[in-house]
mmCIF file of C-alpha atoms and ligand atoms in Angstrom:
data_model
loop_
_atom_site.group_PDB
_atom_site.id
_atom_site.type_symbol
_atom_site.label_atom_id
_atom_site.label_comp_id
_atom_site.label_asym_id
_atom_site.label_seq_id
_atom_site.Cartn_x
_atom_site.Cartn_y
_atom_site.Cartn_z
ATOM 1 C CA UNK A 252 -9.685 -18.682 24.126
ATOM 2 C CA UNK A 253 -6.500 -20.732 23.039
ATOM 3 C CA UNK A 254 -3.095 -19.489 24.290
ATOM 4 C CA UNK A 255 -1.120 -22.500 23.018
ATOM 5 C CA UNK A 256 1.519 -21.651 20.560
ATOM 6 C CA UNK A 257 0.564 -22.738 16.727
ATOM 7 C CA UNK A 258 2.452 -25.487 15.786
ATOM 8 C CA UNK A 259 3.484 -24.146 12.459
ATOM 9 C CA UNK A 260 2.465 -27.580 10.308
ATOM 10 C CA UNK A 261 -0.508 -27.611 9.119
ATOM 11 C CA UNK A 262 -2.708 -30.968 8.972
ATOM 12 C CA UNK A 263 -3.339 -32.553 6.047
ATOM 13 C CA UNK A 264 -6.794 -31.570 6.006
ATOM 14 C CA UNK A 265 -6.144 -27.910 6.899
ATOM 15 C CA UNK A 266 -3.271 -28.106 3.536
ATOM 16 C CA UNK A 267 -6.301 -29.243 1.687
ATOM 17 C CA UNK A 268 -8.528 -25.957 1.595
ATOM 18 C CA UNK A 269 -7.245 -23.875 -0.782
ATOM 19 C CA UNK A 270 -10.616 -22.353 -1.566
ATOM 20 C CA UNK A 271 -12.985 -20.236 0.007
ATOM 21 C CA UNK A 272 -15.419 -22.864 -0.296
ATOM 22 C CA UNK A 273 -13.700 -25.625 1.635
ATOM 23 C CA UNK A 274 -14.219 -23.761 5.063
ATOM 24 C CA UNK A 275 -16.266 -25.303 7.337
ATOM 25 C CA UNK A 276 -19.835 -23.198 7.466
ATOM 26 C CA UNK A 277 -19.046 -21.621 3.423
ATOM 27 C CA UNK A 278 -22.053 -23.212 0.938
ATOM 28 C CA UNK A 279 -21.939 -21.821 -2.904
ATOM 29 C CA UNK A 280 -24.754 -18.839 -1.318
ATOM 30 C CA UNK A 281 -22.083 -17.755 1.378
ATOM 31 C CA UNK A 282 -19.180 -18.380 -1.362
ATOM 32 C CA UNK A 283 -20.997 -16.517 -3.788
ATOM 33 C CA UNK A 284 -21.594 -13.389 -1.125
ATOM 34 C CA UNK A 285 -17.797 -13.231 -0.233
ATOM 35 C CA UNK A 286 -16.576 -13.268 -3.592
ATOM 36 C CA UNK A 287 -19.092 -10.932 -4.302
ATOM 37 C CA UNK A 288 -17.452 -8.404 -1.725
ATOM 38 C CA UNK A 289 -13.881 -9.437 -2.406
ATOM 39 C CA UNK A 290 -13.148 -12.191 0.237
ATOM 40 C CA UNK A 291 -12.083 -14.446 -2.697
ATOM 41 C CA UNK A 292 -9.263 -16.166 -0.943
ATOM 42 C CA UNK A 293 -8.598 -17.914 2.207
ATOM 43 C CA UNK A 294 -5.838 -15.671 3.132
ATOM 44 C CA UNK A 295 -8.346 -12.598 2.208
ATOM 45 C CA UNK A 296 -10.947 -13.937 5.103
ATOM 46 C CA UNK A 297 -8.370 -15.015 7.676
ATOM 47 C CA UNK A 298 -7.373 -11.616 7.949
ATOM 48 C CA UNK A 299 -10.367 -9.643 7.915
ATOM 49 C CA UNK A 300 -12.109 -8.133 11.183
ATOM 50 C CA UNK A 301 -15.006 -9.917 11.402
ATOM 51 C CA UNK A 302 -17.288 -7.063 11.063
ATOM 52 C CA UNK A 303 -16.306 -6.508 7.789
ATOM 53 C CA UNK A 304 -17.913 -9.788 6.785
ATOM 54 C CA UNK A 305 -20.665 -8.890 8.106
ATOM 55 C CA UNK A 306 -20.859 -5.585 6.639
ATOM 56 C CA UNK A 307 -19.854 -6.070 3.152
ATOM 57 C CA UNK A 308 -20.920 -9.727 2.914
ATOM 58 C CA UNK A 309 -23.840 -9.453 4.761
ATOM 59 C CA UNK A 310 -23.687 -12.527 6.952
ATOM 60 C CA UNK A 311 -24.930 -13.571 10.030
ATOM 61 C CA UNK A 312 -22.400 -12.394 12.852
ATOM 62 C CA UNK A 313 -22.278 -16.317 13.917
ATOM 63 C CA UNK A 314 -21.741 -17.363 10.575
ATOM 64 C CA UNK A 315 -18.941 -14.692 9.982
ATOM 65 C CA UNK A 316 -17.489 -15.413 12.990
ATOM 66 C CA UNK A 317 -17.232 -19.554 12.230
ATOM 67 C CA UNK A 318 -15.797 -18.883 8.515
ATOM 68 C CA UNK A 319 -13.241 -16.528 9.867
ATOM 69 C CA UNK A 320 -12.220 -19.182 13.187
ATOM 70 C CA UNK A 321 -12.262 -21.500 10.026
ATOM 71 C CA UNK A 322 -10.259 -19.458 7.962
ATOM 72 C CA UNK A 323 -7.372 -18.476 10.613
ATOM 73 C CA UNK A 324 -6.974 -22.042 11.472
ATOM 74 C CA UNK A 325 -5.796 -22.750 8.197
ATOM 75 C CA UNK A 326 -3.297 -20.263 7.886
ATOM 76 C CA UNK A 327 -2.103 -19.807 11.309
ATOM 77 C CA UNK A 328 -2.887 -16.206 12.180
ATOM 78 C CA UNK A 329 -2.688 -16.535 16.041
ATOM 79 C CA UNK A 330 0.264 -16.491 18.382
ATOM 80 C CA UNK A 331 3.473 -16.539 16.326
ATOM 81 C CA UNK A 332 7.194 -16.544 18.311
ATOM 82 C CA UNK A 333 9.383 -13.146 17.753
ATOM 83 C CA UNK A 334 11.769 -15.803 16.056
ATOM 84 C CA UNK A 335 8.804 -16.606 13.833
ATOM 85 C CA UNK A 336 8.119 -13.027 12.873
ATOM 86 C CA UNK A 337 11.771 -12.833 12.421
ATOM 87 C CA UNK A 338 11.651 -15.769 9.893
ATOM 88 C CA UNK A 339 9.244 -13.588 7.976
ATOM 89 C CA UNK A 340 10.947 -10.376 8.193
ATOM 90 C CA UNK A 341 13.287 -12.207 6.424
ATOM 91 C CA UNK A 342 11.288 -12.443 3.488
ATOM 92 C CA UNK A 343 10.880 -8.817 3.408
ATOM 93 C CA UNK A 344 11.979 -7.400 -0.266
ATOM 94 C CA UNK A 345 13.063 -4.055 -1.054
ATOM 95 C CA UNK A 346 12.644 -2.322 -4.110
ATOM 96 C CA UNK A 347 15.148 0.473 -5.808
ATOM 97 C CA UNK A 348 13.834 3.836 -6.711
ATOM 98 C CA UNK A 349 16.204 4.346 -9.375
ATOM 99 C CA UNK A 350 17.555 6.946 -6.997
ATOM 100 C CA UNK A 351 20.043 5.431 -4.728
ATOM 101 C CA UNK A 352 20.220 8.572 -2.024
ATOM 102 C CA UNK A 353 16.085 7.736 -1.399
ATOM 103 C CA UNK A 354 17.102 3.902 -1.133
ATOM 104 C CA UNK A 355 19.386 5.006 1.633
ATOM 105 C CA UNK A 356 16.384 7.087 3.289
ATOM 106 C CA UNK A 357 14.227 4.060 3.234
ATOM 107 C CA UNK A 358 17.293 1.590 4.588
ATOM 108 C CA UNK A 359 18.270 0.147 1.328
ATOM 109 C CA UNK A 360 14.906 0.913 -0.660
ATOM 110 C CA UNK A 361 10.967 0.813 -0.606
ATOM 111 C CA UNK A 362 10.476 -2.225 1.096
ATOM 112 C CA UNK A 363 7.162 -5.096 1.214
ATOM 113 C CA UNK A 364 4.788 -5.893 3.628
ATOM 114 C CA UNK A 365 4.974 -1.904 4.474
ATOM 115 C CA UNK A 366 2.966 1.092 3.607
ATOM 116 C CA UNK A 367 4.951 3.499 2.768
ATOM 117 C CA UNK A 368 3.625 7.186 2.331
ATOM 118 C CA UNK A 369 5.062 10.260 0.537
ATOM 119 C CA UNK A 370 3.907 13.250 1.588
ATOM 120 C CA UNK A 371 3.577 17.075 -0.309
ATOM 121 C CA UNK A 372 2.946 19.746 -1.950
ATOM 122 C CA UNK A 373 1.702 19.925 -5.952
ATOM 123 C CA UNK A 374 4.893 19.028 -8.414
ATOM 124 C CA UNK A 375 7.043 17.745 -5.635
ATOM 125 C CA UNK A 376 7.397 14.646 -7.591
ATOM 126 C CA UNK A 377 5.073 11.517 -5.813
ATOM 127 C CA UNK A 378 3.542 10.722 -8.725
ATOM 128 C CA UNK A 379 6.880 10.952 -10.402
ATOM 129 C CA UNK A 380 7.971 8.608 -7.824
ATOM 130 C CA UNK A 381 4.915 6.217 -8.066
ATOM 131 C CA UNK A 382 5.713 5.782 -12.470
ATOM 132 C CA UNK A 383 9.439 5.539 -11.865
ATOM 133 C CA UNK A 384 8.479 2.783 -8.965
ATOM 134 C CA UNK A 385 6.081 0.826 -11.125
ATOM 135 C CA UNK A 386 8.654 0.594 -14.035
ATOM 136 C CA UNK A 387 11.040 -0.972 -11.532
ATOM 137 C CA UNK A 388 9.003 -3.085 -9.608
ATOM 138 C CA UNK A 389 8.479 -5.467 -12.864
ATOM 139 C CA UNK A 390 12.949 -5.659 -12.825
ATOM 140 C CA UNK A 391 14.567 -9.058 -11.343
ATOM 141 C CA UNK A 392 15.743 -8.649 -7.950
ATOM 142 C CA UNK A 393 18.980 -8.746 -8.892
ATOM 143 C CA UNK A 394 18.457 -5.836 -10.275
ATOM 144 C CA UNK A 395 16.929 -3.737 -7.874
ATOM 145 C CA UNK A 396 13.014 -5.000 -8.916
ATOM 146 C CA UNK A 397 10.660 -7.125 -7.206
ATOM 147 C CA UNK A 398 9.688 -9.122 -10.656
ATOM 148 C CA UNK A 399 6.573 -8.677 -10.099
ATOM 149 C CA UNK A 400 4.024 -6.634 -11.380
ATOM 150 C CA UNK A 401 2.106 -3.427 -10.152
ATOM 151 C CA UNK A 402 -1.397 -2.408 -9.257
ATOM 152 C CA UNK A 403 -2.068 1.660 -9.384
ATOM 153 C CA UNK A 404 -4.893 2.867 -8.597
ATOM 154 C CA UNK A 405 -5.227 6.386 -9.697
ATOM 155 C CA UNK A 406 -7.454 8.731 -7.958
ATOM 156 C CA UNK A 407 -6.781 11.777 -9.778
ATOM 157 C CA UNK A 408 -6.528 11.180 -13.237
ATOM 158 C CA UNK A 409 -2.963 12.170 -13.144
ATOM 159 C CA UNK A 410 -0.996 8.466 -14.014
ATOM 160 C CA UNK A 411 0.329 9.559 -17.545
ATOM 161 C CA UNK A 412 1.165 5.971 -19.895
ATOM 162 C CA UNK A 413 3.089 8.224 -22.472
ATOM 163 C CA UNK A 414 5.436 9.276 -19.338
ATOM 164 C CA UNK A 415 5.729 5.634 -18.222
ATOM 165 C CA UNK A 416 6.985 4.679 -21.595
ATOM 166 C CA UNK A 417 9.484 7.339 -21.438
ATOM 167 C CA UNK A 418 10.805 6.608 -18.675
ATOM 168 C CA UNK A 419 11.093 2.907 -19.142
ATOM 169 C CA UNK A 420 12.745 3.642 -22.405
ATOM 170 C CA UNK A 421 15.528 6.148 -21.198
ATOM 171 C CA UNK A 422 16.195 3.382 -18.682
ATOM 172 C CA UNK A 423 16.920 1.285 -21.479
ATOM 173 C CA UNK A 424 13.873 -1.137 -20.980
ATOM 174 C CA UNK A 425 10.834 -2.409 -23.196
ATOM 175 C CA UNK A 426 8.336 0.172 -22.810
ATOM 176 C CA UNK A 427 5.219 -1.732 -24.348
ATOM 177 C CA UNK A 428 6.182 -4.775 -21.991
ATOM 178 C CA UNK A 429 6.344 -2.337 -19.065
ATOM 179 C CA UNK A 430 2.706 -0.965 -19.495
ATOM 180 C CA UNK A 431 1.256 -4.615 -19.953
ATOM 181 C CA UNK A 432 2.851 -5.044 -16.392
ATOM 182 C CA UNK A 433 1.048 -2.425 -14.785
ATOM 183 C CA UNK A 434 -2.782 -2.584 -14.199
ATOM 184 C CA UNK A 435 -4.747 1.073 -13.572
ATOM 185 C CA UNK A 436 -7.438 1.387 -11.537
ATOM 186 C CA UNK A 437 -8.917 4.865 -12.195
ATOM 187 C CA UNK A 438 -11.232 5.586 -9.353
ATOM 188 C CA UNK A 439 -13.640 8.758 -9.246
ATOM 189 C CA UNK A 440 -15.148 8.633 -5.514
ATOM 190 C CA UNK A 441 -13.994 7.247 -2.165
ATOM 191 C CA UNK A 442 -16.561 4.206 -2.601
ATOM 192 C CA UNK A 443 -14.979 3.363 -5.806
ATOM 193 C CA UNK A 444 -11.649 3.277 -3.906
ATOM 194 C CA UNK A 445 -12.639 1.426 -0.744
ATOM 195 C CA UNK A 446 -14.031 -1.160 -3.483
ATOM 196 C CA UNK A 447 -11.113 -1.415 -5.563
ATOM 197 C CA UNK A 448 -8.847 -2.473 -3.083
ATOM 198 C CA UNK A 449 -11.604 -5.124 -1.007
ATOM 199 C CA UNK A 450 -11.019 -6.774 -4.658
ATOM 200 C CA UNK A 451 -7.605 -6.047 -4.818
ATOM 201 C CA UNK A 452 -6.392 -9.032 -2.717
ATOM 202 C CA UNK A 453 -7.613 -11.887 -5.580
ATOM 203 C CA UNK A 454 -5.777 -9.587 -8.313
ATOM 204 C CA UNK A 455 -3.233 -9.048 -6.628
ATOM 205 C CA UNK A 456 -2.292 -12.877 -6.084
ATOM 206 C CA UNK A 457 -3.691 -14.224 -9.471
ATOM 207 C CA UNK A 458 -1.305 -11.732 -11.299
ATOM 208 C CA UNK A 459 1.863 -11.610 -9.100
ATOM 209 C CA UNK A 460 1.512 -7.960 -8.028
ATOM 210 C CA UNK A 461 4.645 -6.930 -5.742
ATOM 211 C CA UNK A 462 3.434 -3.349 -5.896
ATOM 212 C CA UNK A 463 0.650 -1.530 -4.737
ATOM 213 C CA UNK A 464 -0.168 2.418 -5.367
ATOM 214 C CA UNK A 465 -3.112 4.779 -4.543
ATOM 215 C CA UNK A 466 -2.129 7.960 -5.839
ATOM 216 C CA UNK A 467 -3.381 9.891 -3.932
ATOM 217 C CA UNK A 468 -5.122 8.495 -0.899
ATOM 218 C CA UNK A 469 -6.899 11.190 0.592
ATOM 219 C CA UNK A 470 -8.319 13.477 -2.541
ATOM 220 C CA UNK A 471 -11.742 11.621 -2.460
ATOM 221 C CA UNK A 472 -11.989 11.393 1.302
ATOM 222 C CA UNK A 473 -10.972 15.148 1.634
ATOM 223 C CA UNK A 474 -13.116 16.399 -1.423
ATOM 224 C CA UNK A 475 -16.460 14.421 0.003
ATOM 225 C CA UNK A 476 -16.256 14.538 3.355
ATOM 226 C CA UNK A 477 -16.812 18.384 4.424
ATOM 227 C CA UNK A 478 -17.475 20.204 7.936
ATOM 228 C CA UNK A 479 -16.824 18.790 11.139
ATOM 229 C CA UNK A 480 -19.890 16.830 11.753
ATOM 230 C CA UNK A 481 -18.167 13.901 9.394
ATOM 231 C CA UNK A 482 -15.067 13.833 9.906
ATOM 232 C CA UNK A 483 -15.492 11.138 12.682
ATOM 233 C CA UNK A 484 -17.290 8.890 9.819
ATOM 234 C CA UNK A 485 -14.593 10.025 6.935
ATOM 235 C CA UNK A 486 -11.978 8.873 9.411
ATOM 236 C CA UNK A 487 -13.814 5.138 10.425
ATOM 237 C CA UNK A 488 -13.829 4.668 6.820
ATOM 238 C CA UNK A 489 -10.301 6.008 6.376
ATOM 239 C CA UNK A 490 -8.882 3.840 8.721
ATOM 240 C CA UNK A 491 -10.970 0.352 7.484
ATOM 241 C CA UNK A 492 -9.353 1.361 3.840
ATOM 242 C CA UNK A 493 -5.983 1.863 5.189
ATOM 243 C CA UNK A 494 -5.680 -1.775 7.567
ATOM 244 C CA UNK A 495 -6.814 -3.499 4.648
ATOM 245 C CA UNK A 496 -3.768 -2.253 2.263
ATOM 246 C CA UNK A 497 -1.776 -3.513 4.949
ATOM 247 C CA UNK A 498 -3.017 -6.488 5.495
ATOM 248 C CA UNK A 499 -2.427 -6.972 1.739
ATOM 249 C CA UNK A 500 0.806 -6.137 1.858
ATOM 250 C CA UNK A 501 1.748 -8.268 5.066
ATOM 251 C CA UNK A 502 -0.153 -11.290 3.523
ATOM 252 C CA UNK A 503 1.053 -10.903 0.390
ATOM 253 C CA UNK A 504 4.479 -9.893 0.702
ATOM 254 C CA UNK A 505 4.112 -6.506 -1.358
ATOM 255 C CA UNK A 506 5.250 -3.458 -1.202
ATOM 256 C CA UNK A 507 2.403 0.017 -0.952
ATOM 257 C CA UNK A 508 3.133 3.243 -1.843
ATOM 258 C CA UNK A 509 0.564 5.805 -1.040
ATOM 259 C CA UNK A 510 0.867 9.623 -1.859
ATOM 260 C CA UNK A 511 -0.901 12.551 0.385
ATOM 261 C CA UNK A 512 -1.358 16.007 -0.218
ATOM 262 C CA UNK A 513 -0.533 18.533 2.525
ATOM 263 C CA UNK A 514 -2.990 21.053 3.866
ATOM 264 C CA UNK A 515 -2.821 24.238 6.356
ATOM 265 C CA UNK A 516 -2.106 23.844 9.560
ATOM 266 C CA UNK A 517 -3.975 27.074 11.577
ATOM 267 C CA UNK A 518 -2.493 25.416 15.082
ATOM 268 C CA UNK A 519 1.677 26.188 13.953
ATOM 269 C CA UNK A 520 2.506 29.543 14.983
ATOM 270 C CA UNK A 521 6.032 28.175 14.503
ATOM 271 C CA UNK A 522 8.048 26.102 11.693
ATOM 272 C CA UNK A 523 5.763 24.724 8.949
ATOM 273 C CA UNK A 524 2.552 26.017 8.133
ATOM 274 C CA UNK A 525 0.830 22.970 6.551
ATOM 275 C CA UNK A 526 0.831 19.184 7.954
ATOM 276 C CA UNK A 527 -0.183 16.032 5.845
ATOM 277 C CA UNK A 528 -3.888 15.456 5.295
ATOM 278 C CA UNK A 529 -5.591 12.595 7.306
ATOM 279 C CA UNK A 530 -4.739 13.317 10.948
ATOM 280 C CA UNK A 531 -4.087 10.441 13.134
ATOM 281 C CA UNK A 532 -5.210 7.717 11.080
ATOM 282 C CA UNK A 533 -3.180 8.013 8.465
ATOM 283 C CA UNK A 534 -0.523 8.445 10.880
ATOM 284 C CA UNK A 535 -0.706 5.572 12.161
ATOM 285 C CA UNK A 536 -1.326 3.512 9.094
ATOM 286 C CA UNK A 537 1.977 4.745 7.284
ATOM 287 C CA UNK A 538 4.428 2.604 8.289
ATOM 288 C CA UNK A 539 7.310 4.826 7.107
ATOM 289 C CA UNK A 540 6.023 8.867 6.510
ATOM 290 C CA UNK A 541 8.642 10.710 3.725
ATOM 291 C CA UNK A 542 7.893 14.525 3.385
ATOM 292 C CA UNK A 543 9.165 15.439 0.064
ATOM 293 C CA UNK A 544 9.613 19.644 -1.114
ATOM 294 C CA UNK A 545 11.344 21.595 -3.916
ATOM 295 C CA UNK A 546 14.484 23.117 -3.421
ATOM 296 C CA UNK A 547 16.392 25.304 -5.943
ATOM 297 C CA UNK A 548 17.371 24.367 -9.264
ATOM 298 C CA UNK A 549 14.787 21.621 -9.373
ATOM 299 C CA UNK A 550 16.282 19.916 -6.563
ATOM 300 C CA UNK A 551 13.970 17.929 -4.565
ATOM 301 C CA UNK A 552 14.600 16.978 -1.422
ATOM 302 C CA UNK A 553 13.150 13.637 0.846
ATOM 303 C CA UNK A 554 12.736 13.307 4.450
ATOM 304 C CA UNK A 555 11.932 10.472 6.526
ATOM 305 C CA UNK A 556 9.663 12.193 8.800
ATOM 306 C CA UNK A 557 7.757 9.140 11.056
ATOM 307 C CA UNK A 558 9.213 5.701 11.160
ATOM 308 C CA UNK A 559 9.634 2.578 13.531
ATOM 309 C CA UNK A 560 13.263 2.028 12.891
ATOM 310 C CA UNK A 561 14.410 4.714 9.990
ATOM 311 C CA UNK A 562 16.208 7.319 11.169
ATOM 312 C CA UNK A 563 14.635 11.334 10.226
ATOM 313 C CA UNK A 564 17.382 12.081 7.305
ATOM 314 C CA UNK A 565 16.948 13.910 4.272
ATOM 315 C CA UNK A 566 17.987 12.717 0.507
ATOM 316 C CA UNK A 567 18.388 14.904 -2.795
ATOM 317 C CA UNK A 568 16.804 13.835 -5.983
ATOM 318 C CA UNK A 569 15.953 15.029 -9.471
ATOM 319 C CA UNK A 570 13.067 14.065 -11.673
ATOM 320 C CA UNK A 571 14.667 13.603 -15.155
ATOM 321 C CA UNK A 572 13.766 12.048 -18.644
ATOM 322 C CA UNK A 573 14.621 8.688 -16.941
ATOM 323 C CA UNK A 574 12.014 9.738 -13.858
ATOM 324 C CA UNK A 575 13.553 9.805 -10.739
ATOM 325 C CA UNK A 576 17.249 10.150 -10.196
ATOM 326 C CA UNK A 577 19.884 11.143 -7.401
ATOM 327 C CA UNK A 578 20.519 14.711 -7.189
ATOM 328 C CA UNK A 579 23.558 16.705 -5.403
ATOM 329 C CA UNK A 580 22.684 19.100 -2.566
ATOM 330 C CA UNK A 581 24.020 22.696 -3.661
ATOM 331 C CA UNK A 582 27.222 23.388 -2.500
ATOM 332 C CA UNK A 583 28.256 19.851 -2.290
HETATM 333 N N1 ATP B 614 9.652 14.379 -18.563
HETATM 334 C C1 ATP B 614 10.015 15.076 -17.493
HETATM 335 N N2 ATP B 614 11.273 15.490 -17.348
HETATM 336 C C2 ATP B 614 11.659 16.197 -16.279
HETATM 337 N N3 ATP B 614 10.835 16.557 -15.279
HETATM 338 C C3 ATP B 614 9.556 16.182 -15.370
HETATM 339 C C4 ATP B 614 9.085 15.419 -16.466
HETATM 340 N N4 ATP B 614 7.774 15.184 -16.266
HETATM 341 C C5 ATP B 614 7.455 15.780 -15.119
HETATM 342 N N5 ATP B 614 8.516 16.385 -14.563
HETATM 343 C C6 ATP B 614 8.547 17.149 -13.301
HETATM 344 O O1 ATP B 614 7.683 16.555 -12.393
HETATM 345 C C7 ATP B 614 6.859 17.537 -11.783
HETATM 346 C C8 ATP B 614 5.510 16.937 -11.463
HETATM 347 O O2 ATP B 614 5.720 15.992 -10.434
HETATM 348 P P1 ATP B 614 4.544 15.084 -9.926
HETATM 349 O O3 ATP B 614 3.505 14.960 -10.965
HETATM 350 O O4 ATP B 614 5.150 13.861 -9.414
HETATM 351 O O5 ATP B 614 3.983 15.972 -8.733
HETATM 352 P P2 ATP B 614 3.052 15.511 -7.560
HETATM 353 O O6 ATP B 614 3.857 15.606 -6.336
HETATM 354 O O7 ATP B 614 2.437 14.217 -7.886
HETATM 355 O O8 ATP B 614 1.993 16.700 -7.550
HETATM 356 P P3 ATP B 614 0.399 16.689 -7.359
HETATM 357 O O9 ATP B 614 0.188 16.906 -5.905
HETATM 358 O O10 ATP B 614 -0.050 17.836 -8.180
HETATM 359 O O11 ATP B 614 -0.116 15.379 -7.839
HETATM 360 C C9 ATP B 614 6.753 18.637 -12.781
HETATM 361 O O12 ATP B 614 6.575 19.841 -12.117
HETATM 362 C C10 ATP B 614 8.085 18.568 -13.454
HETATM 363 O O13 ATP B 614 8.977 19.372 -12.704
HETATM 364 MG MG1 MG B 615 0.537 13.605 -8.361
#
């Protein structure tokens, strides 16, 4: 194994692949076998566990293991400095909810190469969140938006167009425009889901997506997967799903949303009864974990609950005509 440090040009040869099929080791059968199970990109392969290729492309371990070699060579996935992940922090965007107190949860708003999860109970406004997000995504920066468009994948049935174009018109912007700019992905099992986003990663570049939503992430997972005896196989799966929306979102530059239901808790004798869905693994995968609930008079009310750098504070919003807005606490 290499521990040099990448020098960060590339040669001339490596800046010549720019498809899958310029690796050393990929013919048009191999080619035709990754696209075939989303691996349509370079960037796609280099950051793939190997196993997956082998899996989903059904290769040769070997094989897999040259085209991936190949693959990470070209883009530089190795050793990086800390100053070189700090150059890429850097290009690290952050989106505005359209309510300015849940910017200020998420450090100055939903930002990319970052899953970030909201968390609760029916009506407490994620997928209220996830329309008023996609509207804004397609926005210049300047304006809060990541001009880019948005990929939702819908795993409920609950994404509503009509509400979309309300909301973009309160706000003042081209509804019809704003649908065009968001492509749905209605999903009906876990399969489904796990597929849609393998093939996410060529959509995703070939139409400019900045956002990414699965709304919501466990319902299939939770509905098919029942007893104890496979949960250990529900959670596997689970977890490959989950590190490849990040990886999309690191490579990419793009910013994920994902919603989660809660469910009981029997262990809490104390404080709150129910805990998000998806134990560990989707602990883990969430980069930044936002419980949201209902307060009076429609208030609802955000809180940072698992982060790497946010601080646990709580926000007030309001879901209105124009979807989500800031909201005062009572009393205030
Ligand atoms: N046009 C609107 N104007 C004001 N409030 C609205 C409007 N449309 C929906 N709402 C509010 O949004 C709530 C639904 O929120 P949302 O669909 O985001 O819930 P959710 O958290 O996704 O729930 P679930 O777990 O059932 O998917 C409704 O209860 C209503 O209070
Ligand atoms: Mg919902």
């Amino acid at each position: 194994m290499e521990f040099a440090l990448k020098d960060s040009r590339l040669t001339e040869e490596q800046e010549a692949i720019t498809d899958i099929s310029d690796l050393s080791g990929v013919g048009p059968i191999t080619a035709g076998k990754l696209k075939a199970a989303g691996f349509d990109s370079v960037e796609a392969i280099a950051v793939a566990p190997v196993r997956e290729l082998v899996e989903k492309a059904s290769l040769e371990s070997s094989v897999a293991h040259k085209i991936v070699k190949a693959a990470r060579e070209t883009i530089h996935t190795d050793f990086v400095t800390a100053k070189q992940l700090w150059e890429k922090r850097k290009d690290l965007k952050r989106l505005n909810l359209g309510s300015s107190n849940l910017d200020t949860l998420l450090g100055g708003g939903l930002e990319t190469q970052a899953i970030t999860e909201f968390v609760g109970e029916f009506g407490t406004g994620k997928s209220q969140i996830c329309m008023t997000a996609s509207i804004r995504t397609q926005l210049p920066e300047e304006k809060g938006g990541l001009n880019g468009k948005v990929l939702f994948i819908d795993t409920e049935g609950t994404f509503a167009p009509q509400r979309v174009y309300q909301i973009a018109q309160a706000a003042g912007h081209d509804p019809e425009k704003i649908l065009e700019g968001i492509i749905y992905s209605r999903v009906y099992n876990s399969d489904h889901q796990i597929l849609s986003v393998d093939h996410a990663f060529k959509v995703c570049q070939e139409e400019n997506i900045k956002l990414m939503i699965v709304d919501s992430v466990m319902s299939h997972f939770r509905g098919e997967y029942i007893g104890r005896e496979s949960l250990a196989e529900r959670q596997q799966r689970l977890n490959s799903h989950l590190h490849k929306l990040a990886r999309i979102a690191q490579t990419l530059n793009l910013a994920v949303i994902i919603t989660n239901q809660v469910q009981a808790n029997p262990q809490a004798f104390f404080g709150d009864p129910t805990r998000p869905a998806g134990g560990n693994i989707l602990a883990h995968a969430s980069t930044h974990r936002v419980m949201l609930r209902k307060a009076s008079g429609g208030i609802r009310v955000a809180k940072v609950f698992d982060s790497p750098y946010l601080p646990e504070s709580e926000a007030y919003f309001q879901i209105t005509e124009k979807g989500v807005e800031d909201a005062q606490a009572k009393g205030k």
